[in-house]
Structure formats: C-alpha cells, structure tokens
PDB file of C-alpha atoms in Angstrom:
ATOM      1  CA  UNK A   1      24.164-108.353-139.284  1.00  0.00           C
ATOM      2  CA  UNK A   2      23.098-106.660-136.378  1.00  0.00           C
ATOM      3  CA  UNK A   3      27.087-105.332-135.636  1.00  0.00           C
ATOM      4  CA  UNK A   4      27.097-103.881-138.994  1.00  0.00           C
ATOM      5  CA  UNK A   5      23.946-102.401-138.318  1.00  0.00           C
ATOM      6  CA  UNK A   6      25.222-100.641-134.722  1.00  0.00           C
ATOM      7  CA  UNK A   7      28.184 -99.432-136.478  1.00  0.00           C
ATOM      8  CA  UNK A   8      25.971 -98.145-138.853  1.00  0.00           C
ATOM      9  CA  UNK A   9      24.216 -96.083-136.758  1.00  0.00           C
ATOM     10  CA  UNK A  10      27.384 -94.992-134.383  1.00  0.00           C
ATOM     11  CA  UNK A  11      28.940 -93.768-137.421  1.00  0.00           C
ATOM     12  CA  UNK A  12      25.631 -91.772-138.274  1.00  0.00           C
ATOM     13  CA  UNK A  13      25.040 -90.109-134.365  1.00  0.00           C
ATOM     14  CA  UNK A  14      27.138 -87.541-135.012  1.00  0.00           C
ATOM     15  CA  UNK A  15      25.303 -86.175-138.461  1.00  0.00           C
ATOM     16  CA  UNK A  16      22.041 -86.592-136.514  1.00  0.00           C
ATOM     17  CA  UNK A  17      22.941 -84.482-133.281  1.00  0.00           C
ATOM     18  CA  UNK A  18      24.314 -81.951-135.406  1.00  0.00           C
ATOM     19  CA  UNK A  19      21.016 -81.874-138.043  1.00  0.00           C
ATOM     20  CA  UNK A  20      19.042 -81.755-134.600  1.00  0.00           C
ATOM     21  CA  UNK A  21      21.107 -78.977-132.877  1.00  0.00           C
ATOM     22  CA  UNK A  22      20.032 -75.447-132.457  1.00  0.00           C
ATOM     23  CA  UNK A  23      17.718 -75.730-135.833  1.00  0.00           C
ATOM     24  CA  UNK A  24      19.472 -72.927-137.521  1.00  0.00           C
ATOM     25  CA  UNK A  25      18.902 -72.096-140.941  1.00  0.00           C
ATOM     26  CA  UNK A  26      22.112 -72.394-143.015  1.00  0.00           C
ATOM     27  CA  UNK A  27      22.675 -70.245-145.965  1.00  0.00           C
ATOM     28  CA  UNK A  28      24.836 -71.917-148.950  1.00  0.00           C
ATOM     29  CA  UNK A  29      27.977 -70.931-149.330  1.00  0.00           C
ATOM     30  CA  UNK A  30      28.460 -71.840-153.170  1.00  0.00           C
ATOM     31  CA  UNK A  31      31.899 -71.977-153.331  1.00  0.00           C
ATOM     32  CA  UNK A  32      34.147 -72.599-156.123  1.00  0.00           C
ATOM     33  CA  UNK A  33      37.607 -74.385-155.063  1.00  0.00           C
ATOM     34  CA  UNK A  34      38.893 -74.058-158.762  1.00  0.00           C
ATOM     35  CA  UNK A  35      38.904 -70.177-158.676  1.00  0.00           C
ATOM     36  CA  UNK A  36      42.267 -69.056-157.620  1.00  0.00           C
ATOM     37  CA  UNK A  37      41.569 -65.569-157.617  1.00  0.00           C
ATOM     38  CA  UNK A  38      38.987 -66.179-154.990  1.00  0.00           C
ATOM     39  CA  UNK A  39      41.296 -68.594-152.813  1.00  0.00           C
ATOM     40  CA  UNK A  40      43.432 -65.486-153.375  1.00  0.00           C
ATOM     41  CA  UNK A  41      41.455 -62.861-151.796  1.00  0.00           C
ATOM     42  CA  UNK A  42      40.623 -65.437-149.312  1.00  0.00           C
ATOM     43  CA  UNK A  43      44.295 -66.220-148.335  1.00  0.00           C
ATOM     44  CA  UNK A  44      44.504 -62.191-148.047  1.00  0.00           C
ATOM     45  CA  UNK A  45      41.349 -62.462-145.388  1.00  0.00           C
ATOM     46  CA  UNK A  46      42.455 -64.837-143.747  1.00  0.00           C
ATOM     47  CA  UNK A  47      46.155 -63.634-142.731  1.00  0.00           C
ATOM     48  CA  UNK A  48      44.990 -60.182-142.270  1.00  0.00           C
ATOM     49  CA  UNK A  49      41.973 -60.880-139.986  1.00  0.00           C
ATOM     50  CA  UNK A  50      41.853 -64.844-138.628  1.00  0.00           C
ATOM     51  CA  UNK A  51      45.893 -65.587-138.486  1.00  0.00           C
ATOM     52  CA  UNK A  52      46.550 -63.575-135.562  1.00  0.00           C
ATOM     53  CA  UNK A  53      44.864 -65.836-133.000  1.00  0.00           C
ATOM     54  CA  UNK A  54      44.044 -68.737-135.327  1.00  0.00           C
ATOM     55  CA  UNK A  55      46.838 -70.745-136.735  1.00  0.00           C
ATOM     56  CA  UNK A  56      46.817 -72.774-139.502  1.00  0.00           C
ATOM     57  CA  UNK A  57      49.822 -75.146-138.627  1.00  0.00           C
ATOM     58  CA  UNK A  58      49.091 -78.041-141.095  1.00  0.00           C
ATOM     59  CA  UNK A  59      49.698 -75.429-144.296  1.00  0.00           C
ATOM     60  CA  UNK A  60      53.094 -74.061-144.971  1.00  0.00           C
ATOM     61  CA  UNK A  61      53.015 -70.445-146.838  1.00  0.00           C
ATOM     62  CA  UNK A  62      55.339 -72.270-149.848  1.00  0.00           C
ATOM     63  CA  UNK A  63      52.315 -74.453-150.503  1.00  0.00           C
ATOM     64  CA  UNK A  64      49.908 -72.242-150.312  1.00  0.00           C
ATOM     65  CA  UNK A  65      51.575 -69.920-152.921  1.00  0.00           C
ATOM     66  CA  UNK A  66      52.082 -72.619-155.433  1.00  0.00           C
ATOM     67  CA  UNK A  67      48.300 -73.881-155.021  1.00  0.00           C
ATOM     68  CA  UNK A  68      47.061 -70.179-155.648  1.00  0.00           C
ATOM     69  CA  UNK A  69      49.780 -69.052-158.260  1.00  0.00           C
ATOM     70  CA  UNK A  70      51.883 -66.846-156.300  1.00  0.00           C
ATOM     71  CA  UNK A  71      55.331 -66.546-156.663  1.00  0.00           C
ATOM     72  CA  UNK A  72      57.296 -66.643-153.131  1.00  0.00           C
ATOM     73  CA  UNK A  73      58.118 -62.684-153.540  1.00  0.00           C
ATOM     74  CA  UNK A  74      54.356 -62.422-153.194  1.00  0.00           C
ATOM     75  CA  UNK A  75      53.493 -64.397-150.637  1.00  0.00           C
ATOM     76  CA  UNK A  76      56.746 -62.968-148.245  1.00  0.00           C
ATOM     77  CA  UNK A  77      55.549 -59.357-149.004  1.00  0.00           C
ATOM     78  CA  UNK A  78      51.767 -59.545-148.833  1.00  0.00           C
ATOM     79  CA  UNK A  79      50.655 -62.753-146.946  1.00  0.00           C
ATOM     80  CA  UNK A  80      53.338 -62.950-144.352  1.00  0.00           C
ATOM     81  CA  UNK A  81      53.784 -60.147-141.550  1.00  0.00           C
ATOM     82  CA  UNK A  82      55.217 -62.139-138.347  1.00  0.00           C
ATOM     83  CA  UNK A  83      59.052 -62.734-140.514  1.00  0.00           C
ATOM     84  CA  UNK A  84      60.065 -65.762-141.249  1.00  0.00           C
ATOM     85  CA  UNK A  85      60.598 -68.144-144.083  1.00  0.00           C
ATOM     86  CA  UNK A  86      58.278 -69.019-147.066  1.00  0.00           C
ATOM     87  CA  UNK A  87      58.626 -72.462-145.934  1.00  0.00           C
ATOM     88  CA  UNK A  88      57.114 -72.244-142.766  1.00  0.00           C
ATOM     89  CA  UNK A  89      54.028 -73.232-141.014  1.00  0.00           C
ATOM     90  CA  UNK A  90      51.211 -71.092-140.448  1.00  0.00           C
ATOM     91  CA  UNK A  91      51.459 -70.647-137.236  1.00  0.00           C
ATOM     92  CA  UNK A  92      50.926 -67.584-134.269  1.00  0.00           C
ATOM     93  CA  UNK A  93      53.234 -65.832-132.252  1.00  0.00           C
ATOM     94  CA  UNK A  94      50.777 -66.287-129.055  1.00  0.00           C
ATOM     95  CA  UNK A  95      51.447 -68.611-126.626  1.00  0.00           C
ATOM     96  CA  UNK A  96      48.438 -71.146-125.565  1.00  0.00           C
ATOM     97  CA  UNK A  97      48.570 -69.785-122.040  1.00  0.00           C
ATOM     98  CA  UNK A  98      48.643 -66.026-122.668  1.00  0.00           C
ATOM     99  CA  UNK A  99      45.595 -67.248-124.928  1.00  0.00           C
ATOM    100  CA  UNK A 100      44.159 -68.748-122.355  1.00  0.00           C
ATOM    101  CA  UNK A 101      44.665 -66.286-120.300  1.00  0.00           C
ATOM    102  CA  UNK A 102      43.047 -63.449-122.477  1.00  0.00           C
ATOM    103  CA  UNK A 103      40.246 -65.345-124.021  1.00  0.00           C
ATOM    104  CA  UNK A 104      39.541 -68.006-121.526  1.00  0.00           C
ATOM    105  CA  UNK A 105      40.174 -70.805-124.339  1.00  0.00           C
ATOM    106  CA  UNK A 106      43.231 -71.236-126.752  1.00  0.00           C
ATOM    107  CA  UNK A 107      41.540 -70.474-129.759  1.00  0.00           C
ATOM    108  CA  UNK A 108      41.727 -73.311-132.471  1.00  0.00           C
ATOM    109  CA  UNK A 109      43.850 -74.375-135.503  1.00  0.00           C
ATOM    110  CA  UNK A 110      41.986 -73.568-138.532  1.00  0.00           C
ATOM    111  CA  UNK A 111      43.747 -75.953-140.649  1.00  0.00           C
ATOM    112  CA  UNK A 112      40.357 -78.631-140.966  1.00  0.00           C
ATOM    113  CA  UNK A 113      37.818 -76.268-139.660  1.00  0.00           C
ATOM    114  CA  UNK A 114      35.971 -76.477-143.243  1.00  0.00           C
ATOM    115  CA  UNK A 115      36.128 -80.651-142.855  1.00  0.00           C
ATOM    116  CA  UNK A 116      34.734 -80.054-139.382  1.00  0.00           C
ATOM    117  CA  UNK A 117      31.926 -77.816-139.351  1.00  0.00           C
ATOM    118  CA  UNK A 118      31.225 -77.472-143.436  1.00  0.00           C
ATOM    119  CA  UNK A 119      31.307 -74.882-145.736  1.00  0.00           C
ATOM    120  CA  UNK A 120      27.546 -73.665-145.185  1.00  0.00           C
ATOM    121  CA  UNK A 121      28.178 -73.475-141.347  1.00  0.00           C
ATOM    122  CA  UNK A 122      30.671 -71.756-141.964  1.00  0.00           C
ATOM    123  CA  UNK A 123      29.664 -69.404-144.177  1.00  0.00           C
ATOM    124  CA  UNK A 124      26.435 -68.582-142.141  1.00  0.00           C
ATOM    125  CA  UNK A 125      28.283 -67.819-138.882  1.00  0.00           C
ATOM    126  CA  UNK A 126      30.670 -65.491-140.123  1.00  0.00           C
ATOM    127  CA  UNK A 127      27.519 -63.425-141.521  1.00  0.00           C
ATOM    128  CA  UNK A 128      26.111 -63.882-138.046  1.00  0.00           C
ATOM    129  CA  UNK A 129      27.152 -61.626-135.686  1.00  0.00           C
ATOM    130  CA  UNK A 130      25.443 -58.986-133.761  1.00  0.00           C
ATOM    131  CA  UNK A 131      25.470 -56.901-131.060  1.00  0.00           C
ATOM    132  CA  UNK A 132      24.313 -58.148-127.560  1.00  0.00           C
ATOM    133  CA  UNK A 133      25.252 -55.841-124.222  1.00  0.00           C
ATOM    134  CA  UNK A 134      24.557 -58.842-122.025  1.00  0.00           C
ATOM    135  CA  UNK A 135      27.660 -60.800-122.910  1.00  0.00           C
ATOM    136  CA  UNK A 136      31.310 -59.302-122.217  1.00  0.00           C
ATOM    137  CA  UNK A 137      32.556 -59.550-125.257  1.00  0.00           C
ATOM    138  CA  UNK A 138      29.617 -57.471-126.705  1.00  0.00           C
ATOM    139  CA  UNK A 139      28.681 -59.681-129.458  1.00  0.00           C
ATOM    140  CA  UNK A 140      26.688 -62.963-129.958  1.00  0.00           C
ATOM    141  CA  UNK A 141      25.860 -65.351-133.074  1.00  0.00           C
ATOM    142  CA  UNK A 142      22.623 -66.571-134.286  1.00  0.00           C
ATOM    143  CA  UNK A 143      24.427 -69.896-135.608  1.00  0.00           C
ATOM    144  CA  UNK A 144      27.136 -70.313-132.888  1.00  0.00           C
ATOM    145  CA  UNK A 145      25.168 -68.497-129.620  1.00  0.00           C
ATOM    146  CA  UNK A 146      27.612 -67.282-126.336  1.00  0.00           C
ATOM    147  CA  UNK A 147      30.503 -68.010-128.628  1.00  0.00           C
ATOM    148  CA  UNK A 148      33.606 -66.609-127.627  1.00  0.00           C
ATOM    149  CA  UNK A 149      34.972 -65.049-130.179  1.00  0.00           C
ATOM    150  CA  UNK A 150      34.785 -61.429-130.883  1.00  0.00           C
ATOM    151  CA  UNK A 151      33.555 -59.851-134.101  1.00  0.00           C
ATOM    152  CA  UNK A 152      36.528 -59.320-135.670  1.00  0.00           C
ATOM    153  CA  UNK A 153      35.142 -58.599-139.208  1.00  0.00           C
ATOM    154  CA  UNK A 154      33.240 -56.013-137.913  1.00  0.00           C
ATOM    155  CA  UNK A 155      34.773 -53.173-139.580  1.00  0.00           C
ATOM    156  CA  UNK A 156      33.825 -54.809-143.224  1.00  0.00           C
ATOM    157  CA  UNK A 157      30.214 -55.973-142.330  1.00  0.00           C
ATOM    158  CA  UNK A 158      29.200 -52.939-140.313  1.00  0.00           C
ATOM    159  CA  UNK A 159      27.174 -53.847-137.042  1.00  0.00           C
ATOM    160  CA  UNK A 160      23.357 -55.492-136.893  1.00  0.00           C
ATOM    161  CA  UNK A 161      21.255 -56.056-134.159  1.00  0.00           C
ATOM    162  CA  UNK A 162      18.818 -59.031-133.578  1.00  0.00           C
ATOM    163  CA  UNK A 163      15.311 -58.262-134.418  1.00  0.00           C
ATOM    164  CA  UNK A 164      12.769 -61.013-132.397  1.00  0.00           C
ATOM    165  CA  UNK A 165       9.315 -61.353-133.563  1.00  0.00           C
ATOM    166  CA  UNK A 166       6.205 -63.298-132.371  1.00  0.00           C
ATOM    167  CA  UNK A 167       4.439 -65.729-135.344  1.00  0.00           C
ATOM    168  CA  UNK A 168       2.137 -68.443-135.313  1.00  0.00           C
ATOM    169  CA  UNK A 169       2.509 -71.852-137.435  1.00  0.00           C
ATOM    170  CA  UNK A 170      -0.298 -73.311-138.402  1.00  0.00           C
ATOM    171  CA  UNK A 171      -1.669 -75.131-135.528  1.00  0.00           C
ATOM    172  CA  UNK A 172      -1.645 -72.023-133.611  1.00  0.00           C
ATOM    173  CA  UNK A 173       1.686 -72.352-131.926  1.00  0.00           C
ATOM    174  CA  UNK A 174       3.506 -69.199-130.888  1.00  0.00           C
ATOM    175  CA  UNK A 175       7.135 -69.309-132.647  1.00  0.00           C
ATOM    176  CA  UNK A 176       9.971 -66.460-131.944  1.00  0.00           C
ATOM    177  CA  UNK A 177      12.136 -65.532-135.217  1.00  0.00           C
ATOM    178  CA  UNK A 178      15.490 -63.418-135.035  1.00  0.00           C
ATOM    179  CA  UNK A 179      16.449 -62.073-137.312  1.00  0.00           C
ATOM    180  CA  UNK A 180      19.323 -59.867-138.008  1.00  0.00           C
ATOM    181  CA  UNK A 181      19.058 -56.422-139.078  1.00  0.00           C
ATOM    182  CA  UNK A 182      21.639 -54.038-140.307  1.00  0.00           C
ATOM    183  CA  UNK A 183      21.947 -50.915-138.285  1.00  0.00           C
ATOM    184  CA  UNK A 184      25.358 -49.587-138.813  1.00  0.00           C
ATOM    185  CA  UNK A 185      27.389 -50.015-142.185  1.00  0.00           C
ATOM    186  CA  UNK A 186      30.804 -51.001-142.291  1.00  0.00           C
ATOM    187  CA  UNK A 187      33.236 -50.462-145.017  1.00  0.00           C
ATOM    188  CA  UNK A 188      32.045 -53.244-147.586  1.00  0.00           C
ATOM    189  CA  UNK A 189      28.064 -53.816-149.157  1.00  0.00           C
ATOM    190  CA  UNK A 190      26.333 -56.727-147.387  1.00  0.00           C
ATOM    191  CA  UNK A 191      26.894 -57.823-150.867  1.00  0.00           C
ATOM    192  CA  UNK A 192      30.180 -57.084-150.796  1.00  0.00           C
ATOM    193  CA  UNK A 193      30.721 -58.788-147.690  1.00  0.00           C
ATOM    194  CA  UNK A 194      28.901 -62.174-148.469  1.00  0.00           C
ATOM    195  CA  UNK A 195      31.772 -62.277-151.064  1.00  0.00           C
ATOM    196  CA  UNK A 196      34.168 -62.008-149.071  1.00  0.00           C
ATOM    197  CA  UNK A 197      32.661 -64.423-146.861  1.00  0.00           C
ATOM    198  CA  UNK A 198      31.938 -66.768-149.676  1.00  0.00           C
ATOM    199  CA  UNK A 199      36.035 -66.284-150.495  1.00  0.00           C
ATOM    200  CA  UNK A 200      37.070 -66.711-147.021  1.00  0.00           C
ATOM    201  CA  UNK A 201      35.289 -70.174-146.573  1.00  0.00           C
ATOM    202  CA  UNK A 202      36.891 -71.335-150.419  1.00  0.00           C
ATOM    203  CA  UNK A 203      40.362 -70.766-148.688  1.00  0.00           C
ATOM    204  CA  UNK A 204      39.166 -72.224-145.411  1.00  0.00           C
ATOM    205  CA  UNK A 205      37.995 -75.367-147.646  1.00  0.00           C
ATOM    206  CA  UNK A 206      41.173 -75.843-149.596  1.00  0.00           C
ATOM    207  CA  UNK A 207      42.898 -75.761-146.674  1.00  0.00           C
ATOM    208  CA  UNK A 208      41.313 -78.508-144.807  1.00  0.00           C
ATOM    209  CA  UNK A 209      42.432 -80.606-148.044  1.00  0.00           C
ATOM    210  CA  UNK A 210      45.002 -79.137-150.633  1.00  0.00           C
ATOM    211  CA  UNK A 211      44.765 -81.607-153.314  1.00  0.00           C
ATOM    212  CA  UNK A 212      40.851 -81.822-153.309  1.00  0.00           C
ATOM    213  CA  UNK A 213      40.269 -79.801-156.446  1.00  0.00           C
ATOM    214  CA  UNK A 214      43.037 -81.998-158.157  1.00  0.00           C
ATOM    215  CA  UNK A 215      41.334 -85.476-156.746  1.00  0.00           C
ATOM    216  CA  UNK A 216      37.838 -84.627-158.204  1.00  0.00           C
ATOM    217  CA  UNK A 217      39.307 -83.448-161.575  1.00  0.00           C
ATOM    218  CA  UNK A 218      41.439 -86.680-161.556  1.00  0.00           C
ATOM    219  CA  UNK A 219      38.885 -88.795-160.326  1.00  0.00           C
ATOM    220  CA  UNK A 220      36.398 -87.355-163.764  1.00  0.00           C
ATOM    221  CA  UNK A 221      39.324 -88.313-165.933  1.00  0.00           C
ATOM    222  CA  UNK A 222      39.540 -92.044-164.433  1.00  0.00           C
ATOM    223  CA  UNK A 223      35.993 -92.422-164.492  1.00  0.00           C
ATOM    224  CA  UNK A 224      35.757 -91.722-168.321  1.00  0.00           C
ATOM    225  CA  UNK A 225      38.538 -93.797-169.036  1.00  0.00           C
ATOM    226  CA  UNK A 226      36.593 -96.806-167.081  1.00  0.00           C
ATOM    227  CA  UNK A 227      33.606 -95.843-169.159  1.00  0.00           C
ATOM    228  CA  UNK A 228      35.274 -95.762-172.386  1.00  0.00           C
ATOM    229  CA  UNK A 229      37.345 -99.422-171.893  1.00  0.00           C
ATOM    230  CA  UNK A 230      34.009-100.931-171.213  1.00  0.00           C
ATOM    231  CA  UNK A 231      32.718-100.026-174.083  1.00  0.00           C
ATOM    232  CA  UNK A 232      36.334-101.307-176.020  1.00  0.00           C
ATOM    233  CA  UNK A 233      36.144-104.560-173.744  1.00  0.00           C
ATOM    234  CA  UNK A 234      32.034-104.904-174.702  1.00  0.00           C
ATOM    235  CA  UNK A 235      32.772-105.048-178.403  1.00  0.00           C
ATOM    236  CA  UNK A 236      35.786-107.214-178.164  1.00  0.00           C
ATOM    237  CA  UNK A 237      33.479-109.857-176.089  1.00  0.00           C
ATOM    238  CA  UNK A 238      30.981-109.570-178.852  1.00  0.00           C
ATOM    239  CA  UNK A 239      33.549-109.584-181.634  1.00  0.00           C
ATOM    240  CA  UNK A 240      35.370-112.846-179.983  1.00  0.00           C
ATOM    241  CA  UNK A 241      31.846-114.544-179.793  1.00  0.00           C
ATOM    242  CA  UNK A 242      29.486-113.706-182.246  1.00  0.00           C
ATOM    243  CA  UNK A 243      31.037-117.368-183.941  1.00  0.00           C
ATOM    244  CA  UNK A 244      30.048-119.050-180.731  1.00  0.00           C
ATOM    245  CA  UNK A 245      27.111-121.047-180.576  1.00  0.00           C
TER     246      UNK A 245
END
C-alpha cells in the first residue's frame, strides 16, 4: 500500500510544481478541435510565423491536409514554402548549430508542445509579450519571464508595455500586479488577435495528437452502445427469471 501510494504522489510532483510555479493567471483558451476552418487558419499561422525556427517533425504536410480538408494542390501552394514533397515532414532548413549559434538554444519541435505545456498556457503566453529594454532581445513574457524567444507575432498584436502597480490584500500585505497595456497597435484587433491565438493553439493541439477529435467522438459512440446493451442484457435477465423462485 504504501508503494502505490509513493507512486502516487511521484506521478503527481510534476502537476504540483507546475500549479505552484510563477502563480500566473492563465486565460482559457476555449478551443474547438472539430472546427476545421479554425485548424485551417491555424495551420496558415503556424507555417507562416512558428515553422521557420520551430519544426514540427512528427506531422507530415499529407496528413495534415487530409485532417483539415485540403486537397494536396493546397497545401503545396499555400502551406509549404521551403520545396519539397507533400509527403514530407515538417521540418526546418536550420541546422541545430547555426541555431545554437544565433539564439543560444536550438529552438524546440512543436510537434507535442500542446501535450506539454496545455492549451491555456499556451494560449496566455502567446498574448504575453511586451516590451522590456533590459533584455537583448527586447522583449519579455508575463507567463514565460527571460524567455528567449523573440516576439515574432508582433506585427499582428501591436506592442504593450507592462504596467506595475502597488495593492494591498486584505491583511494589509503590499502585492505588485503587471499588467499589460497596449501602447502601439499592430495590424489585427486585440480581438482579432486572441482569435488568432485561440486558432493557433487548436492547430498546436491537434498536432500533439491527430486522431484526438476522432477518439472522443468514437469513444461517445462506444459508450452509448455499452449503455444501451445493458439495458437489452437487464431485461433479458429479468425476462429469463421472472419464473424463478
């Protein structure tokens, strides 16, 4: 009992450090893996903006295009700009070491990122960016702070600055709050943007697992079936002994 019970809790650590980290405030993302013309604009996001550093090496373009209803013609003219064959990987032309070399990291497969960090992470970083001299890069993130990566969605979302103010909780404890105000728009609404967010992260999501939407639609079906043959095999035990004393 007490093994179970230390597995138990090793295979719980993780959640906790992560619910304990930073104490960021994460906005819901609300996604909706069964709209394809969301995955769609997503897919377009993604390769235009995230696909030239980030690979996506566990999704091949063919499979993406028949998951989002795309014939190949479509997905060679508009999703693919490195060449190459509809049946290939997602991948990057950079090498890891000139990679390295530019950015000081290799920056990482995006393939499971949704799996990894969650939709609502997600979706709150990429909303999180704003400008901050101190660092070299000349950006920071409320959610993800002295990350690496530049703003690279800066052009849709404009620029904000972090706004710190002073408030006390109710046992008189001084408290700083950021937040994030807007201070230069970019081409897209902040409404705008959050939907394009919001459609990034659905294509980030169905990436980390293709055949998710599918499973849970499946997985309803099954589970009415089971529900409606134990109703059948109820009344057959009745009907079988109701002359049984």
């Amino acid at each position: 009992m007490k093994k179970i019970i230390l597995v138990l809790l090793l295979a719980l650590a993780p959640v906790w450090v992560q619910a304990a980290g930073g104490g960021i405030h994460l906005d819901k993302a609300n996604i909706d893996p069964g709209n394809k013309q969301s995955l769609q604009r997503g897919a377009s996001l993604f390769v235009n903006y995230c696909l030239s550093c980030h690979a996506a090496a566990l999704m091949r373009y063919e499979r993406m295009g028949k998951d989002l209803g795309l014939d190949e013609k479509l997905v060679s003219e508009n999703l693919m700009f490195t060449g190459g064959k509809v049946g290939d990987l997602m991948t990057v032309a950079t090498a890891a070491d000139d990679a390295s070399a530019w950015f000081g990291i290799v920056p990482p497969d995006l393939s499971v990122i949704a799996r990894a960090r969650g939709v609502d992470w997600l979706y709150s970083y990429m909303r999180s960016f704003y400008r901050d001299d101190s660092r070299h890069i000349g950006v920071n993130n409320l959610v993800f702070p002295d990350v690496g990566m530049p703003h690279v969605l800066w052009e849709l979302q404009g620029w904000q600055e972090a706004v710190i103010s002073t408030t006390k909780d109710h046992d008189g404890v001084e408290k700083k709050v950021v937040k994030l105000e807007l201070v230069e728009p970019g081409l897209l609404t902040p409404k705008e943007y959050d939907r394009a967010m919001r459609d990034l992260v659905n294509f980030l999501d169905y990436m980390g697992e293709p055949a998710k939407h599918d499973r849970r639609q499946l997985g309803v079906k099954v589970i009415l079936f089971l529900l409606i043959f134990l109703c059948l095999a109820y009344l057959m035990k009745r009907e079988f002994w109701k002359d049984v004393h």
